[in-house]
Coordinates of C-alpha atoms in Angstrom, one line a residue:
M1 CA 0.0 0.0 0.0
D2 CA 1.3 3.5 -0.8
K3 CA 2.3 5.6 2.1
P4 CA -0.3 8.3 2.9
Q5 CA 0.6 11.7 1.8
Q6 CA 1.3 14.7 4.1
N7 CA -1.0 17.7 4.5
G8 CA -3.8 16.0 2.5
E9 CA -2.0 16.7 -0.8
S10 CA -0.2 14.5 -3.3
P11 CA 3.5 15.2 -3.6
E12 CA 3.1 16.3 -7.2
Q13 CA 0.4 18.8 -6.2
Q14 CA 2.6 20.1 -3.4
T15 CA 5.5 20.6 -5.8
N16 CA 3.3 22.3 -8.3
N17 CA 1.7 24.5 -5.6
A18 CA 5.1 25.5 -4.3
Q19 CA 6.2 26.6 -7.7
G20 CA 2.9 28.4 -8.4
K21 CA 2.1 26.0 -11.3
P22 CA -1.4 24.7 -11.9
A23 CA -1.7 20.9 -11.5
T24 CA -2.8 20.2 -15.1
N25 CA -4.0 16.7 -14.4
N26 CA -6.3 17.9 -11.7
I27 CA -8.2 20.5 -13.7
P28 CA -12.0 19.8 -13.9
P29 CA -13.9 20.4 -17.1
V30 CA -14.9 23.8 -18.1
T31 CA -18.7 24.3 -18.2
P32 CA -19.7 23.8 -21.8
I33 CA -22.1 26.3 -23.5
T34 CA -24.3 24.3 -25.9
K35 CA -25.3 26.4 -28.9
S36 CA -28.9 25.9 -29.8
I37 CA -30.6 26.7 -33.1
N38 CA -33.0 29.6 -32.8
L39 CA -36.1 28.8 -35.0
S40 CA -38.1 31.9 -34.0
G41 CA -36.0 34.5 -35.9
P42 CA -32.7 36.2 -35.6
L43 CA -31.0 36.2 -32.2
I44 CA -30.9 39.6 -30.7
K45 CA -28.0 40.0 -28.3
K46 CA -28.5 42.3 -25.4
D47 CA -26.0 45.1 -24.8
K48 CA -23.3 44.1 -22.3
R49 CA -24.3 45.5 -18.9
Q50 CA -21.8 47.3 -16.7
N51 CA -22.2 48.0 -13.0
S52 CA -19.8 49.5 -10.6
S53 CA -19.1 48.2 -7.2
R54 CA -19.4 50.5 -4.2
F55 CA -15.9 51.7 -3.5
N56 CA -14.9 54.3 -0.9
V57 CA -13.7 56.7 -3.5
S58 CA -10.5 58.5 -2.4
K59 CA -10.9 62.3 -1.7
N60 CA -7.4 63.2 -3.0
R61 CA -7.2 61.6 -6.4
E62 CA -4.5 63.7 -8.1
L63 CA -1.7 61.3 -9.0
N64 CA 1.7 62.2 -10.5
A65 CA 3.6 59.6 -12.5
L66 CA 6.6 58.2 -10.6
P67 CA 9.9 57.3 -12.2
L68 CA 10.1 53.9 -13.9
L69 CA 11.4 50.9 -11.9
E70 CA 13.9 50.0 -14.6
E71 CA 15.5 53.4 -14.3
A72 CA 15.9 53.3 -10.5
S73 CA 19.1 52.2 -8.9
S74 CA 19.0 48.9 -7.0
N75 CA 19.1 50.6 -3.6
E76 CA 16.1 52.9 -4.5
R77 CA 14.0 50.2 -6.2
E78 CA 12.3 48.8 -3.1
D79 CA 11.3 52.3 -1.9
L80 CA 10.0 53.2 -5.4
F81 CA 8.0 50.0 -5.6
I82 CA 6.4 50.8 -2.2
Q83 CA 5.6 54.3 -3.4
K84 CA 3.8 52.8 -6.4
L85 CA 1.9 50.4 -4.3
R86 CA 0.7 53.2 -2.1
Q87 CA -0.2 55.3 -5.1
C88 CA -2.4 52.4 -6.3
C89 CA -4.4 52.5 -3.1
V90 CA -6.2 55.6 -4.5
L91 CA -9.7 54.5 -5.6
F92 CA -11.7 56.1 -8.4
D93 CA -15.3 56.3 -9.4
F94 CA -15.9 54.3 -12.5
S95 CA -19.7 54.9 -12.6
E96 CA -18.7 58.2 -14.3
P97 CA -16.4 57.0 -17.2
L98 CA -15.1 60.5 -18.1
S99 CA -14.1 61.6 -14.6
D100 CA -10.4 61.7 -13.5
L101 CA -9.2 60.2 -16.8
K102 CA -5.6 61.5 -16.4
W103 CA -5.2 60.2 -12.9
K104 CA -6.9 56.9 -13.7
E105 CA -4.3 56.4 -16.4
V106 CA -1.4 57.1 -14.0
K107 CA -2.7 54.3 -11.7
R108 CA -3.3 51.9 -14.6
A109 CA 0.2 52.5 -15.9
A110 CA 1.8 52.0 -12.5
L111 CA -0.1 48.7 -12.0
H112 CA 0.9 47.5 -15.4
E113 CA 4.5 48.4 -14.8
M114 CA 4.6 46.5 -11.5
V115 CA 3.0 43.4 -13.2
E116 CA 5.6 43.4 -15.9
Y117 CA 8.5 44.1 -13.5
L118 CA 7.5 41.3 -11.1
S119 CA 7.2 38.8 -14.0
Q120 CA 10.6 39.6 -15.4
H121 CA 12.7 40.2 -12.2
S122 CA 13.5 38.5 -9.0
G123 CA 14.5 40.0 -5.6
I124 CA 11.7 42.6 -5.5
V125 CA 9.4 40.7 -3.1
T126 CA 11.3 41.7 0.1
E127 CA 9.9 41.6 3.7
N128 CA 9.0 45.3 3.6
I129 CA 6.9 44.7 0.4
Y130 CA 4.4 42.2 2.0
P131 CA 2.3 44.6 4.2
E132 CA 2.3 47.2 1.5
A133 CA 1.3 44.8 -1.3
I134 CA -1.3 42.9 0.6
N135 CA -2.8 46.2 1.9
M136 CA -3.1 47.5 -1.7
F137 CA -4.8 44.3 -2.8
A138 CA -7.3 44.5 0.1
I139 CA -8.1 48.2 -0.5
N140 CA -8.8 47.6 -4.2
L141 CA -10.5 44.2 -4.2
F142 CA -12.5 44.1 -1.0
R143 CA -15.7 46.1 -1.7
T144 CA -19.4 45.9 -1.6
L145 CA -20.6 44.2 -4.8
P146 CA -23.3 45.9 -6.9
P147 CA -26.9 44.6 -6.4
S148 CA -27.7 41.5 -8.3
S149 CA -29.1 42.0 -11.7
N150 CA -31.0 38.7 -11.2
P151 CA -32.3 39.0 -7.6
N152 CA -34.9 36.2 -8.0
G153 CA -32.2 33.7 -8.7
A154 CA -33.5 32.5 -12.1
E155 CA -31.2 30.2 -13.9
F156 CA -28.5 32.0 -15.9
D157 CA -28.9 31.3 -19.6
P158 CA -25.6 31.9 -21.5
E159 CA -27.5 32.1 -24.8
E160 CA -29.9 34.8 -23.7
D161 CA -28.3 36.5 -20.7
E162 CA -25.2 38.7 -20.8
P163 CA -23.2 38.8 -17.6
T164 CA -23.0 42.1 -15.8
L165 CA -19.4 43.4 -16.1
E166 CA -17.5 45.3 -13.5
A167 CA -17.0 48.9 -14.6
S168 CA -13.8 49.3 -12.6
W169 CA -12.2 46.3 -14.5
P170 CA -9.5 48.5 -16.2
H171 CA -7.8 48.7 -12.7
L172 CA -9.1 45.5 -11.1
Q173 CA -7.7 43.4 -13.8
F174 CA -4.1 44.6 -13.1
V175 CA -4.6 44.3 -9.4
Y176 CA -5.6 40.7 -9.7
D177 CA -2.7 40.1 -12.1
L178 CA -0.2 41.7 -9.7
F179 CA -1.6 39.6 -6.9
L180 CA -1.0 36.4 -8.9
R181 CA 2.5 37.4 -9.8
F182 CA 3.1 38.2 -6.2
L183 CA 1.9 34.8 -5.0
E184 CA 3.8 33.0 -7.8
S185 CA 7.1 34.9 -7.4
P186 CA 10.1 32.7 -6.6
D187 CA 10.8 35.1 -3.8
F188 CA 7.4 34.5 -2.1
Q189 CA 7.8 33.4 1.5
P190 CA 4.7 31.7 3.0
A191 CA 6.1 32.2 6.6
T192 CA 6.1 36.0 6.0
A193 CA 2.9 36.2 4.0
K194 CA 0.8 34.3 6.6
R195 CA 1.1 37.3 8.9
Y196 CA -0.9 39.4 6.5
I197 CA -3.0 36.8 4.5
D198 CA -5.1 35.6 7.4
Q199 CA -8.6 34.1 8.0
Q200 CA -10.3 37.5 7.7
F201 CA -8.5 38.1 4.4
V202 CA -9.8 34.7 3.1
L203 CA -13.4 35.4 4.2
Q204 CA -13.4 38.7 2.2
L205 CA -11.9 37.0 -0.8
L206 CA -14.6 34.3 -0.7
D207 CA -17.3 37.0 -0.6
L208 CA -16.0 38.2 -4.0
F209 CA -16.9 34.9 -5.7
D210 CA -20.5 36.2 -5.9
S211 CA -19.3 38.8 -8.4
E212 CA -21.4 38.7 -11.6
D213 CA -18.3 39.3 -13.7
P214 CA -16.9 36.0 -15.0
R215 CA -13.5 37.6 -15.5
E216 CA -13.2 38.4 -11.9
R217 CA -14.4 34.9 -10.8
D218 CA -11.8 33.3 -13.0
F219 CA -9.0 35.4 -11.3
L220 CA -10.4 34.6 -7.9
K221 CA -10.4 30.9 -8.6
T222 CA -6.6 30.9 -9.4
V223 CA -5.8 33.3 -6.5
L224 CA -7.6 31.1 -3.9
H225 CA -6.0 28.0 -5.3
R226 CA -2.5 29.5 -5.0
I227 CA -3.2 30.6 -1.4
Y228 CA -4.5 27.1 -0.5
G229 CA -1.4 25.6 -2.0
K230 CA 1.2 27.9 -0.3
L231 CA -0.3 28.7 3.1
L232 CA -0.8 25.3 4.6
G233 CA -2.2 26.6 7.9
L234 CA -5.3 28.1 6.1
R235 CA -6.3 24.9 4.2
A236 CA -8.8 23.5 6.8
F237 CA -10.3 27.0 7.2
I238 CA -10.7 27.5 3.4
R239 CA -12.4 24.1 3.1
K240 CA -14.7 24.9 6.0
Q241 CA -15.7 28.3 4.6
I242 CA -16.4 26.9 1.1
N243 CA -18.7 24.4 2.9
N244 CA -20.5 27.3 4.5
V245 CA -20.9 29.0 1.1
F246 CA -22.5 25.8 -0.3
Y247 CA -24.7 25.4 2.8
R248 CA -26.2 28.9 2.4
F249 CA -26.6 28.3 -1.3
I250 CA -28.5 25.0 -0.9
Y251 CA -30.6 25.7 2.1
E252 CA -31.1 29.5 2.1
T253 CA -30.5 31.6 -1.0
E254 CA -30.3 29.2 -4.0
H255 CA -28.4 32.1 -5.7
H256 CA -24.6 32.5 -6.0
N257 CA -22.5 33.3 -9.0
G258 CA -19.4 31.5 -8.0
I259 CA -20.4 27.9 -7.3
A260 CA -18.8 26.5 -10.5
E261 CA -15.5 28.2 -9.7
L262 CA -15.5 27.0 -6.1
L263 CA -16.2 23.5 -7.3
E264 CA -13.2 23.7 -9.7
I265 CA -11.0 24.5 -6.8
L266 CA -12.4 21.6 -4.8
G267 CA -11.7 19.3 -7.7
S268 CA -8.0 19.9 -7.3
I269 CA -8.2 19.7 -3.5
I270 CA -10.1 16.4 -3.6
N271 CA -7.6 15.0 -6.0
G272 CA -4.8 15.6 -3.4
F273 CA -6.7 14.1 -0.4
A274 CA -4.6 11.4 1.4
L275 CA -5.9 7.9 1.8
P276 CA -7.7 6.6 3.7
L277 CA -10.2 9.5 3.4
K278 CA -10.9 11.4 6.6
E279 CA -14.5 11.1 7.9
E280 CA -14.9 14.9 7.5
H281 CA -14.2 14.6 3.8
K282 CA -16.7 11.8 3.4
Q283 CA -19.3 13.9 5.2
F284 CA -18.6 16.8 2.9
L285 CA -19.4 14.5 -0.1
L286 CA -22.6 13.2 1.4
K287 CA -23.9 16.3 3.2
V288 CA -22.7 19.1 0.9
L289 CA -21.8 18.0 -2.6
L290 CA -24.7 15.6 -3.2
P291 CA -27.4 18.0 -2.1
L292 CA -26.1 20.5 -4.7
H293 CA -27.9 18.2 -7.2
K294 CA -31.3 19.4 -6.1
V295 CA -30.8 23.1 -6.7
K296 CA -32.7 24.4 -9.7
S297 CA -29.6 26.1 -11.3
L298 CA -27.7 22.8 -11.4
S299 CA -26.8 23.2 -15.1
V300 CA -24.6 26.2 -14.4
Y301 CA -22.1 24.1 -12.4
H302 CA -23.0 20.4 -13.1
P303 CA -19.8 19.4 -15.0
Q304 CA -17.6 20.6 -12.1
L305 CA -19.9 18.9 -9.5
A306 CA -19.8 15.6 -11.4
Y307 CA -16.0 15.8 -11.6
C308 CA -15.8 16.2 -7.8
V309 CA -18.1 13.3 -7.1
V310 CA -16.1 11.0 -9.4
Q311 CA -12.9 12.1 -7.8
F312 CA -14.3 10.9 -4.4
L313 CA -15.4 7.5 -5.8
E314 CA -12.0 6.9 -7.5
K315 CA -10.3 7.5 -4.1
D316 CA -12.9 5.4 -2.0
P317 CA -15.1 2.9 -4.0
S318 CA -17.1 2.1 -0.8
L319 CA -18.8 5.5 -1.2
T320 CA -20.4 4.4 -4.4
E321 CA -23.6 3.0 -2.9
P322 CA -24.6 6.1 -0.8
V323 CA -23.7 8.3 -3.8
I324 CA -25.9 6.4 -6.3
K325 CA -28.7 6.1 -3.8
S326 CA -28.6 9.9 -3.2
L327 CA -28.7 10.6 -7.0
L328 CA -31.7 8.3 -7.3
K329 CA -33.3 10.2 -4.4
F330 CA -32.7 13.6 -6.0
W331 CA -33.7 12.3 -9.5
P332 CA -35.7 15.0 -11.3
K333 CA -39.3 14.1 -11.9
T334 CA -40.5 16.7 -14.4
H335 CA -37.3 18.4 -15.7
S336 CA -36.0 16.5 -18.8
P337 CA -32.8 18.5 -19.4
K338 CA -31.9 17.9 -15.7
E339 CA -32.5 14.1 -16.2
V340 CA -30.0 14.1 -19.1
M341 CA -27.5 15.7 -16.8
F342 CA -28.1 13.0 -14.1
L343 CA -27.7 10.3 -16.8
N344 CA -24.4 11.9 -17.9
E345 CA -23.0 11.9 -14.4
L346 CA -24.3 8.4 -13.7
E347 CA -22.3 7.1 -16.8
E348 CA -19.2 8.8 -15.4
I349 CA -19.7 7.0 -12.1
L350 CA -20.3 3.6 -13.8
D351 CA -17.1 4.1 -15.8
V352 CA -15.1 3.9 -12.5
I353 CA -17.4 1.6 -10.4
E354 CA -16.0 -1.6 -8.9
P355 CA -18.0 -4.8 -9.9
A356 CA -18.7 -5.6 -6.2
E357 CA -20.1 -2.1 -5.6
F358 CA -22.2 -2.3 -8.8
Q359 CA -24.0 -5.4 -7.5
K360 CA -25.1 -3.4 -4.4
V361 CA -26.9 -0.8 -6.5
M362 CA -27.8 -2.5 -9.8
E363 CA -31.5 -3.2 -9.0
P364 CA -32.7 0.3 -8.0
L365 CA -30.3 1.8 -10.6
F366 CA -31.7 -0.2 -13.5
R367 CA -35.3 0.4 -12.4
Q368 CA -34.6 4.1 -12.8
I369 CA -32.9 3.5 -16.2
A370 CA -35.9 1.5 -17.3
K371 CA -38.1 4.5 -16.5
C372 CA -35.8 6.7 -18.5
V373 CA -36.0 4.4 -21.5
S374 CA -39.7 4.8 -21.3
S375 CA -39.6 8.6 -21.2
P376 CA -41.6 10.4 -23.9
H377 CA -38.9 12.9 -24.0
F378 CA -36.6 11.4 -26.7
Q379 CA -33.4 13.0 -25.4
V380 CA -33.9 11.3 -22.0
A381 CA -34.6 7.9 -23.6
E382 CA -31.7 8.3 -26.1
R383 CA -29.2 9.2 -23.4
A384 CA -30.2 6.2 -21.3
L385 CA -30.0 3.8 -24.3
Y386 CA -26.5 5.1 -25.1
Y387 CA -25.3 3.2 -22.0
W388 CA -25.5 0.1 -24.3
N389 CA -22.7 1.6 -26.4
N390 CA -20.3 1.6 -23.3
E391 CA -18.1 -1.5 -23.3
Y392 CA -17.5 -1.4 -19.5
I393 CA -21.1 -0.9 -18.6
M394 CA -22.0 -3.8 -21.0
S395 CA -19.5 -6.0 -19.2
L396 CA -21.2 -5.2 -15.9
I397 CA -24.6 -5.9 -17.4
S398 CA -23.5 -9.2 -18.9
D399 CA -22.0 -10.4 -15.6
N400 CA -25.4 -9.6 -13.9
S401 CA -27.8 -10.2 -16.7
Q402 CA -30.0 -12.6 -14.5
V403 CA -31.0 -9.5 -12.4
I404 CA -30.8 -6.7 -15.0
L405 CA -32.6 -8.3 -18.0
P406 CA -35.9 -9.0 -16.2
I407 CA -35.9 -5.4 -15.0
M408 CA -35.2 -3.9 -18.4
F409 CA -37.1 -6.2 -20.8
P410 CA -40.6 -4.9 -20.3
S411 CA -39.6 -1.2 -20.9
L412 CA -37.5 -2.1 -23.9
Y413 CA -40.0 -4.4 -25.6
R414 CA -43.0 -2.1 -24.9
N415 CA -41.2 1.0 -26.2
S416 CA -39.9 -0.8 -29.3
K417 CA -43.6 -0.9 -30.4
T418 CA -45.0 2.3 -28.9
H419 CA -42.3 5.0 -28.7
W420 CA -43.0 7.9 -31.1
N421 CA -39.4 8.5 -32.1
K422 CA -37.8 6.3 -34.8
T423 CA -34.2 6.9 -33.5
I424 CA -35.3 5.4 -30.2
H425 CA -36.7 2.3 -32.0
G426 CA -33.2 1.7 -33.5
L427 CA -31.5 2.1 -30.1
I428 CA -33.9 -0.2 -28.4
Y429 CA -33.5 -2.8 -31.2
N430 CA -29.7 -2.6 -30.6
A431 CA -30.2 -3.1 -26.8
L432 CA -32.5 -6.0 -27.2
K433 CA -30.2 -7.6 -29.7
L434 CA -27.3 -7.3 -27.3
F435 CA -29.4 -8.9 -24.5
M436 CA -30.4 -11.7 -26.8
E437 CA -26.7 -12.4 -27.7
M438 CA -25.8 -12.2 -24.0
N439 CA -28.2 -14.8 -22.7
Q440 CA -30.6 -16.3 -25.3
R441 CA -32.4 -18.6 -22.8
L442 CA -33.0 -15.8 -20.3
F443 CA -34.1 -13.5 -23.1
D444 CA -36.7 -16.1 -24.3
E445 CA -38.0 -16.5 -20.7
C446 CA -38.4 -12.8 -20.3
N447 CA -40.2 -12.6 -23.6
M448 CA -42.6 -15.4 -22.7
N449 CA -43.3 -13.9 -19.2
F450 CA -43.9 -10.5 -20.7
K451 CA -46.4 -11.9 -23.2
Q452 CA -48.2 -14.0 -20.6
E453 CA -48.5 -11.0 -18.2
N454 CA -49.7 -8.9 -21.1
Q455 CA -52.3 -11.5 -22.0
I456 CA -53.6 -11.7 -18.5
C457 CA -53.9 -7.9 -18.3
E458 CA -55.9 -7.9 -21.6
Q459 CA -58.2 -10.6 -20.3
E460 CA -58.8 -8.7 -17.1
Y461 CA -59.5 -5.6 -19.1
S462 CA -62.0 -7.4 -21.4
R463 CA -63.7 -9.0 -18.4
D464 CA -64.2 -5.6 -16.8
L465 CA -65.2 -3.8 -20.0
P466 CA -69.0 -4.8 -20.0
A467 CA -69.4 -3.4 -16.5
L468 CA -68.4 0.1 -17.6

């Protein structure tokens, strides 16, 4: 057995984190945006909306351009860098685009220069820089977000809805970029940084994940992942606070803009969990991740959620039974697109399931799949029937055909005659053919039993008919 890893992270992830590199093999899928054909006429795109956060705008906003860092002598450079950081603590009002243009440009140029300098030079992140830099980040980033443009929490539709963009982005973009260069600098010392990046700092950072601007959430995702990787003492706190965000989202608000990004971070974190899994991590899966399936806006973050669930099952196959039973419990009754998402996730789970775990759940699982095959919504029936194209799933079905075929046969046979969609007929024919080749004797038994039961039902119906 492999030796358990330290700090709940794999050695490769610790190395990558220490170097500020993303762990490429741990990156969950990006939420796909499915393009649909608009049959009602030309698609009219709404104008991009901009909204400005509520900053405490500085009273003295007159800035003078400072000398370039490249032109300063080595003994003056640290002091000049600190002056530029302090200059960038001045906040401007972006709700009025034409105000303070000259001074806004001075700040933008200073931020851009520091980003470029930090990416090309070492030795600039000294002990005196930490409090100044982190204070500048906090002053610029931590703010009251503008009111939601979607206060009722209706599901965001990427085809119809334009995200609300942050008006102050010309400055915020460079602040985030500088923050990342700071965290990824070879001179970065976690022991010094932890005096300034504390729990309160993390809480305020997490609040920003509710920003409606996807550009900001993308930066935040990377920043928080870097902090998690470098400041080991904050790891448990970060996980706990992400849990709290999810709890509020599931049981109180059902509205939060950053769930997909937080799940992406968790995908990397889960990948690095040491074995055996701690009980708190199992409870997180069962009490937090699985209930996320019942929120109405599931489509916004489902690929990232499914990735996290599969990561858990690959680490601990014994969790398969409670996971599948929870999915069956939360299975949508009247929302066909959501059913397709559940079927997608279920196939990902079946791709990694252990044969012994499969036998524990196959009966309730295939009763649900039989219902999906009978669905009048052809995409639900089609997605369920695609399971018969999966070689590993077919091997599991073949090994357990005595149980699965009697469950599936009535739905398959009945819908081969009655389903309205011709594509479904072809897929059902393929599934029946595979079952026949798998176990001809059992197939004939199921066929005979189905016809006998059908005949009995018809006789009972005919007997009751005159009484009507």
